[in-house]
mmCIF file of C-alpha atoms in Angstrom:
data_model
loop_
_atom_site.group_PDB
_atom_site.id
_atom_site.type_symbol
_atom_site.label_atom_id
_atom_site.label_comp_id
_atom_site.label_asym_id
_atom_site.label_seq_id
_atom_site.Cartn_x
_atom_site.Cartn_y
_atom_site.Cartn_z
ATOM 1 C CA ASN A 1 237.171 276.686 57.278
ATOM 2 C CA ALA A 2 234.603 273.992 56.606
ATOM 3 C CA GLY A 3 232.471 274.616 59.709
ATOM 4 C CA VAL A 4 230.441 271.579 60.630
ATOM 5 C CA THR A 5 230.557 268.559 58.335
ATOM 6 C CA GLN A 6 228.573 265.298 58.533
ATOM 7 C CA THR A 7 229.315 261.882 57.060
ATOM 8 C CA PRO A 8 227.497 260.243 55.300
ATOM 9 C CA LYS A 9 224.879 262.471 53.663
ATOM 10 C CA PHE A 10 222.498 259.604 52.942
ATOM 11 C CA ARG A 11 222.154 256.057 54.198
ATOM 12 C CA VAL A 12 219.660 253.226 53.941
ATOM 13 C CA LEU A 13 219.749 250.489 56.587
ATOM 14 C CA LYS A 14 217.818 247.356 57.212
ATOM 15 C CA THR A 15 216.187 246.815 60.580
ATOM 16 C CA GLY A 16 218.708 245.532 63.072
ATOM 17 C CA GLN A 17 221.784 246.847 61.283
ATOM 18 C CA SER A 18 224.192 249.199 62.962
ATOM 19 C CA MET A 19 225.928 252.339 61.803
ATOM 20 C CA THR A 20 227.861 255.372 62.999
ATOM 21 C CA LEU A 21 227.309 258.945 61.925
ATOM 22 C CA LEU A 22 230.327 261.192 62.083
ATOM 23 C CA CYS A 23 230.257 264.908 62.854
ATOM 24 C CA ALA A 24 233.344 267.064 62.600
ATOM 25 C CA GLN A 25 233.906 270.748 63.339
ATOM 26 C CA ASP A 26 236.938 272.919 62.769
ATOM 27 C CA MET A 27 235.932 275.876 64.917
ATOM 28 C CA ASN A 28 237.480 274.622 68.164
ATOM 29 C CA HIS A 29 234.026 274.557 69.789
ATOM 30 C CA GLU A 30 233.598 272.969 73.162
ATOM 31 C CA TYR A 31 229.919 272.047 72.786
ATOM 32 C CA MET A 32 228.478 269.603 70.266
ATOM 33 C CA TYR A 33 224.967 268.268 69.725
ATOM 34 C CA TRP A 34 223.080 265.613 67.797
ATOM 35 C CA TYR A 35 219.450 266.282 66.772
ATOM 36 C CA ARG A 36 216.917 264.386 64.765
ATOM 37 C CA GLN A 37 214.191 265.973 62.668
ATOM 38 C CA ASP A 38 211.141 264.061 61.512
ATOM 39 C CA PRO A 39 208.993 265.364 58.623
ATOM 40 C CA GLY A 40 207.130 268.531 59.479
ATOM 41 C CA MET A 41 208.570 268.612 62.986
ATOM 42 C CA GLY A 42 211.100 270.656 64.830
ATOM 43 C CA LEU A 43 214.476 269.340 65.921
ATOM 44 C CA ARG A 44 214.738 267.040 68.949
ATOM 45 C CA LEU A 45 217.934 266.788 70.920
ATOM 46 C CA ILE A 46 219.353 263.232 71.133
ATOM 47 C CA HIS A 47 222.644 263.653 72.944
ATOM 48 C CA TYR A 48 225.090 266.444 73.518
ATOM 49 C CA SER A 49 228.634 267.009 74.763
ATOM 50 C CA VAL A 50 230.055 269.854 76.820
ATOM 51 C CA GLY A 51 233.631 268.916 76.097
ATOM 52 C CA GLU A 52 236.080 266.262 74.983
ATOM 53 C CA GLY A 53 235.411 262.981 76.764
ATOM 54 C CA THR A 54 231.963 263.996 78.039
ATOM 55 C CA THR A 55 228.479 263.191 76.804
ATOM 56 C CA ALA A 56 224.953 263.668 78.156
ATOM 57 C CA LYS A 57 221.395 262.623 77.228
ATOM 58 C CA GLY A 58 218.975 264.959 75.522
ATOM 59 C CA GLU A 59 215.218 264.604 74.944
ATOM 60 C CA VAL A 60 215.237 261.365 72.902
ATOM 61 C CA PRO A 61 218.378 259.350 73.719
ATOM 62 C CA ASP A 62 216.960 255.844 73.579
ATOM 63 C CA GLY A 63 218.421 253.634 70.845
ATOM 64 C CA TYR A 64 221.452 255.858 70.331
ATOM 65 C CA ASN A 65 224.955 256.085 71.748
ATOM 66 C CA VAL A 66 227.561 258.805 71.319
ATOM 67 C CA SER A 67 231.246 259.336 71.865
ATOM 68 C CA ARG A 68 233.478 262.430 71.953
ATOM 69 C CA LEU A 69 237.022 261.073 71.975
ATOM 70 C CA LYS A 70 238.424 264.121 70.168
ATOM 71 C CA LYS A 71 237.284 267.694 70.652
ATOM 72 C CA GLN A 72 236.518 268.134 66.957
ATOM 73 C CA ASN A 73 234.519 264.948 66.463
ATOM 74 C CA PHE A 74 231.185 263.776 67.798
ATOM 75 C CA LEU A 75 229.962 260.296 66.778
ATOM 76 C CA LEU A 76 226.392 259.076 66.911
ATOM 77 C CA GLY A 77 225.832 255.333 66.844
ATOM 78 C CA LEU A 78 222.795 253.202 66.173
ATOM 79 C CA GLU A 79 223.444 249.685 67.511
ATOM 80 C CA SER A 80 220.274 248.071 66.155
ATOM 81 C CA ALA A 81 218.394 250.310 63.737
ATOM 82 C CA ALA A 82 214.606 250.444 63.802
ATOM 83 C CA PRO A 83 212.159 252.006 61.297
ATOM 84 C CA SER A 84 211.257 254.601 63.955
ATOM 85 C CA GLN A 85 214.794 255.957 63.599
ATOM 86 C CA THR A 86 214.153 256.994 59.984
ATOM 87 C CA SER A 87 214.829 260.716 60.145
ATOM 88 C CA VAL A 88 217.207 263.462 59.207
ATOM 89 C CA TYR A 89 220.040 263.827 61.678
ATOM 90 C CA PHE A 90 221.730 267.155 62.288
ATOM 91 C CA CYS A 91 224.889 267.809 64.168
ATOM 92 C CA ALA A 92 225.691 271.214 65.669
ATOM 93 C CA SER A 93 228.470 272.841 67.615
ATOM 94 C CA SER A 94 228.792 276.020 69.694
ATOM 95 C CA PHE A 95 231.427 278.028 71.481
ATOM 96 C CA LEU A 96 229.339 278.928 74.508
ATOM 97 C CA ALA A 97 226.771 276.919 76.438
ATOM 98 C CA GLY A 98 223.030 277.098 76.856
ATOM 99 C CA GLY A 99 220.871 279.880 75.588
ATOM 100 C CA ARG A 100 223.662 282.396 75.170
ATOM 101 C CA ASN A 101 225.283 280.401 72.392
ATOM 102 C CA GLU A 102 224.969 280.359 68.633
ATOM 103 C CA GLN A 103 224.762 276.821 67.324
ATOM 104 C CA PHE A 104 226.328 276.051 63.962
ATOM 105 C CA PHE A 105 224.664 273.202 62.115
ATOM 106 C CA GLY A 106 225.874 270.668 59.639
ATOM 107 C CA PRO A 107 224.069 269.811 56.403
ATOM 108 C CA GLY A 108 222.356 266.743 57.860
ATOM 109 C CA THR A 109 222.313 263.011 57.252
ATOM 110 C CA ARG A 110 219.181 261.478 55.787
ATOM 111 C CA LEU A 111 218.704 257.987 57.217
ATOM 112 C CA THR A 112 216.106 255.483 56.112
ATOM 113 C CA VAL A 113 215.574 252.265 58.034
ATOM 114 C CA LEU A 114 213.642 249.585 56.164
ATOM 115 C CA LEU B 1 213.691 275.185 79.870
ATOM 116 C CA ALA B 2 210.861 277.527 78.974
ATOM 117 C CA LYS B 3 208.370 276.312 76.431
ATOM 118 C CA THR B 4 207.632 278.488 73.432
ATOM 119 C CA THR B 5 204.500 278.916 71.366
ATOM 120 C CA GLN B 6 204.468 280.417 67.887
ATOM 121 C CA PRO B 7 202.097 280.326 64.896
ATOM 122 C CA ILE B 8 202.379 277.216 62.764
ATOM 123 C CA SER B 9 202.353 279.151 59.514
ATOM 124 C CA MET B 10 202.212 282.630 58.009
ATOM 125 C CA ASP B 11 201.880 284.011 54.490
ATOM 126 C CA SER B 12 203.284 287.227 53.186
ATOM 127 C CA TYR B 13 204.104 288.975 49.904
ATOM 128 C CA GLU B 14 207.414 290.210 48.601
ATOM 129 C CA GLY B 15 208.418 293.592 49.925
ATOM 130 C CA GLN B 16 206.244 293.427 53.049
ATOM 131 C CA GLU B 17 207.494 293.490 56.613
ATOM 132 C CA VAL B 18 206.803 290.237 58.498
ATOM 133 C CA ASN B 19 206.411 289.975 62.258
ATOM 134 C CA ILE B 20 206.465 286.581 63.935
ATOM 135 C CA THR B 21 205.545 286.545 67.573
ATOM 136 C CA CYS B 22 206.633 283.940 70.052
ATOM 137 C CA SER B 23 205.121 283.386 73.465
ATOM 138 C CA HIS B 24 207.317 282.203 76.359
ATOM 139 C CA ASN B 25 205.335 282.800 79.565
ATOM 140 C CA ASN B 26 207.650 280.783 81.772
ATOM 141 C CA ILE B 27 210.883 282.485 80.740
ATOM 142 C CA ALA B 28 213.442 282.580 83.520
ATOM 143 C CA THR B 29 215.633 285.442 84.610
ATOM 144 C CA ASN B 30 218.754 283.995 82.986
ATOM 145 C CA ASP B 31 217.094 282.967 79.711
ATOM 146 C CA TYR B 32 218.039 284.440 76.316
ATOM 147 C CA ILE B 33 215.724 284.421 73.280
ATOM 148 C CA THR B 34 217.132 283.156 70.074
ATOM 149 C CA TRP B 35 215.679 282.810 66.574
ATOM 150 C CA TYR B 36 216.847 280.334 63.947
ATOM 151 C CA GLN B 37 215.922 280.032 60.238
ATOM 152 C CA GLN B 38 215.746 276.691 58.398
ATOM 153 C CA PHE B 39 215.497 276.161 54.678
ATOM 154 C CA PRO B 40 214.327 272.799 53.266
ATOM 155 C CA SER B 41 217.021 270.135 53.402
ATOM 156 C CA GLN B 42 219.388 272.333 55.392
ATOM 157 C CA GLY B 43 220.313 272.708 59.032
ATOM 158 C CA PRO B 44 218.986 275.704 60.990
ATOM 159 C CA ARG B 45 220.906 278.947 60.866
ATOM 160 C CA PHE B 46 221.206 281.532 63.666
ATOM 161 C CA ILE B 47 219.402 284.779 62.940
ATOM 162 C CA ILE B 48 219.334 286.886 66.073
ATOM 163 C CA GLN B 49 219.458 286.734 69.834
ATOM 164 C CA GLY B 50 218.370 289.061 72.620
ATOM 165 C CA TYR B 51 217.697 289.429 76.348
ATOM 166 C CA LYS B 52 215.526 292.499 76.556
ATOM 167 C CA THR B 53 214.314 295.571 74.604
ATOM 168 C CA LYS B 54 215.380 295.650 70.963
ATOM 169 C CA VAL B 55 218.145 294.026 69.020
ATOM 170 C CA THR B 56 218.863 294.684 65.369
ATOM 171 C CA ASN B 57 221.315 293.189 62.896
ATOM 172 C CA GLU B 58 221.668 293.146 59.127
ATOM 173 C CA VAL B 59 219.029 290.454 58.774
ATOM 174 C CA ALA B 60 216.271 291.138 61.318
ATOM 175 C CA SER B 61 215.130 292.909 64.425
ATOM 176 C CA LEU B 62 214.013 291.336 67.695
ATOM 177 C CA PHE B 63 211.594 293.126 69.972
ATOM 178 C CA ILE B 64 211.260 291.988 73.597
ATOM 179 C CA PRO B 65 208.794 293.727 75.948
ATOM 180 C CA ALA B 66 209.679 294.559 79.513
ATOM 181 C CA ASP B 67 207.989 291.427 80.968
ATOM 182 C CA ARG B 68 209.903 289.227 78.463
ATOM 183 C CA LYS B 69 206.915 286.821 78.167
ATOM 184 C CA SER B 70 206.926 287.194 74.410
ATOM 185 C CA SER B 71 209.168 288.330 71.600
ATOM 186 C CA THR B 72 208.684 289.387 68.007
ATOM 187 C CA LEU B 73 210.989 288.673 65.123
ATOM 188 C CA SER B 74 210.697 291.319 62.454
ATOM 189 C CA LEU B 75 211.861 290.708 58.889
ATOM 190 C CA PRO B 76 211.912 293.899 56.802
ATOM 191 C CA ARG B 77 210.890 293.784 53.164
ATOM 192 C CA VAL B 78 210.852 289.996 52.732
ATOM 193 C CA SER B 79 211.738 288.338 49.430
ATOM 194 C CA LEU B 80 210.940 284.904 48.057
ATOM 195 C CA SER B 81 214.230 283.658 49.497
ATOM 196 C CA ASP B 82 212.974 284.322 53.035
ATOM 197 C CA THR B 83 210.512 281.399 52.669
ATOM 198 C CA ALA B 84 211.630 279.114 55.481
ATOM 199 C CA VAL B 85 210.771 277.786 58.911
ATOM 200 C CA TYR B 86 211.581 280.134 61.775
ATOM 201 C CA TYR B 87 212.211 278.787 65.282
ATOM 202 C CA CYS B 88 212.007 280.697 68.528
ATOM 203 C CA LEU B 89 214.108 279.244 71.367
ATOM 204 C CA VAL B 90 214.562 280.169 74.947
ATOM 205 C CA GLY B 91 217.506 278.915 76.932
ATOM 206 C CA GLU B 92 219.656 279.895 79.835
ATOM 207 C CA SER B 93 223.327 280.613 79.884
ATOM 208 C CA SER B 94 224.375 277.424 81.657
ATOM 209 C CA ASN B 95 226.713 274.561 81.187
ATOM 210 C CA THR B 96 224.115 272.167 79.855
ATOM 211 C CA GLY B 97 224.166 273.391 76.254
ATOM 212 C CA LYS B 98 220.543 272.305 75.891
ATOM 213 C CA LEU B 99 218.131 274.098 73.662
ATOM 214 C CA ILE B 100 214.637 272.926 72.813
ATOM 215 C CA PHE B 101 213.256 273.474 69.309
ATOM 216 C CA GLY B 102 209.489 273.704 68.894
ATOM 217 C CA GLN B 103 207.606 273.166 65.625
ATOM 218 C CA GLY B 104 208.527 276.605 64.331
ATOM 219 C CA THR B 105 206.642 278.954 62.018
ATOM 220 C CA THR B 106 206.576 278.199 58.320
ATOM 221 C CA LEU B 107 206.724 281.451 56.457
ATOM 222 C CA GLN B 108 205.582 281.434 52.837
ATOM 223 C CA VAL B 109 206.495 284.500 50.835
ATOM 224 C CA LYS B 110 204.494 284.949 47.667
ATOM 225 C CA PRO B 111 205.365 287.025 44.607
#
């Protein structure tokens, strides 16, 4: 039982390049989330999904797209990376929704955009 | 979603009890209070959750007064390994799945 895994762990991009971050969970959770965390700050919700085939915007969705084609996977895409997107990205999943749930987090992806 | 306010940082010594208080004046009837712990270079980890009164598990206790406008996370006899950032979150049991993380409280445990 691996829990929540993220690929890749590190990545350096040039401005304007694109990439996709992959999140996978093996706990059969319905809900999945993408957060970003800037140095010294708390996590900010980018996008989330309440089930396979569904996605919704969080606090800071601009510049990102997501897809949830399979229940166990949640992909975060950057179409044209900008230096402002330099951050650590965390994926999480949960069995229940909202404040009653326990979110399980992945180890994070450290992204640098030059 | 209710906004939370907690101290930016706290210092303690090994073996002491640490209490971190979180203010959430606009908490709604359906909101639960949850605390997460985050070590450097790791994702947050769930510690404890409660709705009212007191909740205790093997890691911590959570005290919630009757008006629910604040809550206190209590860590008994902290060790150096408890040095981390602690987040207080308030969210409702809904279908949105949304939780809002604040800046958290950085706890530094000294020997």
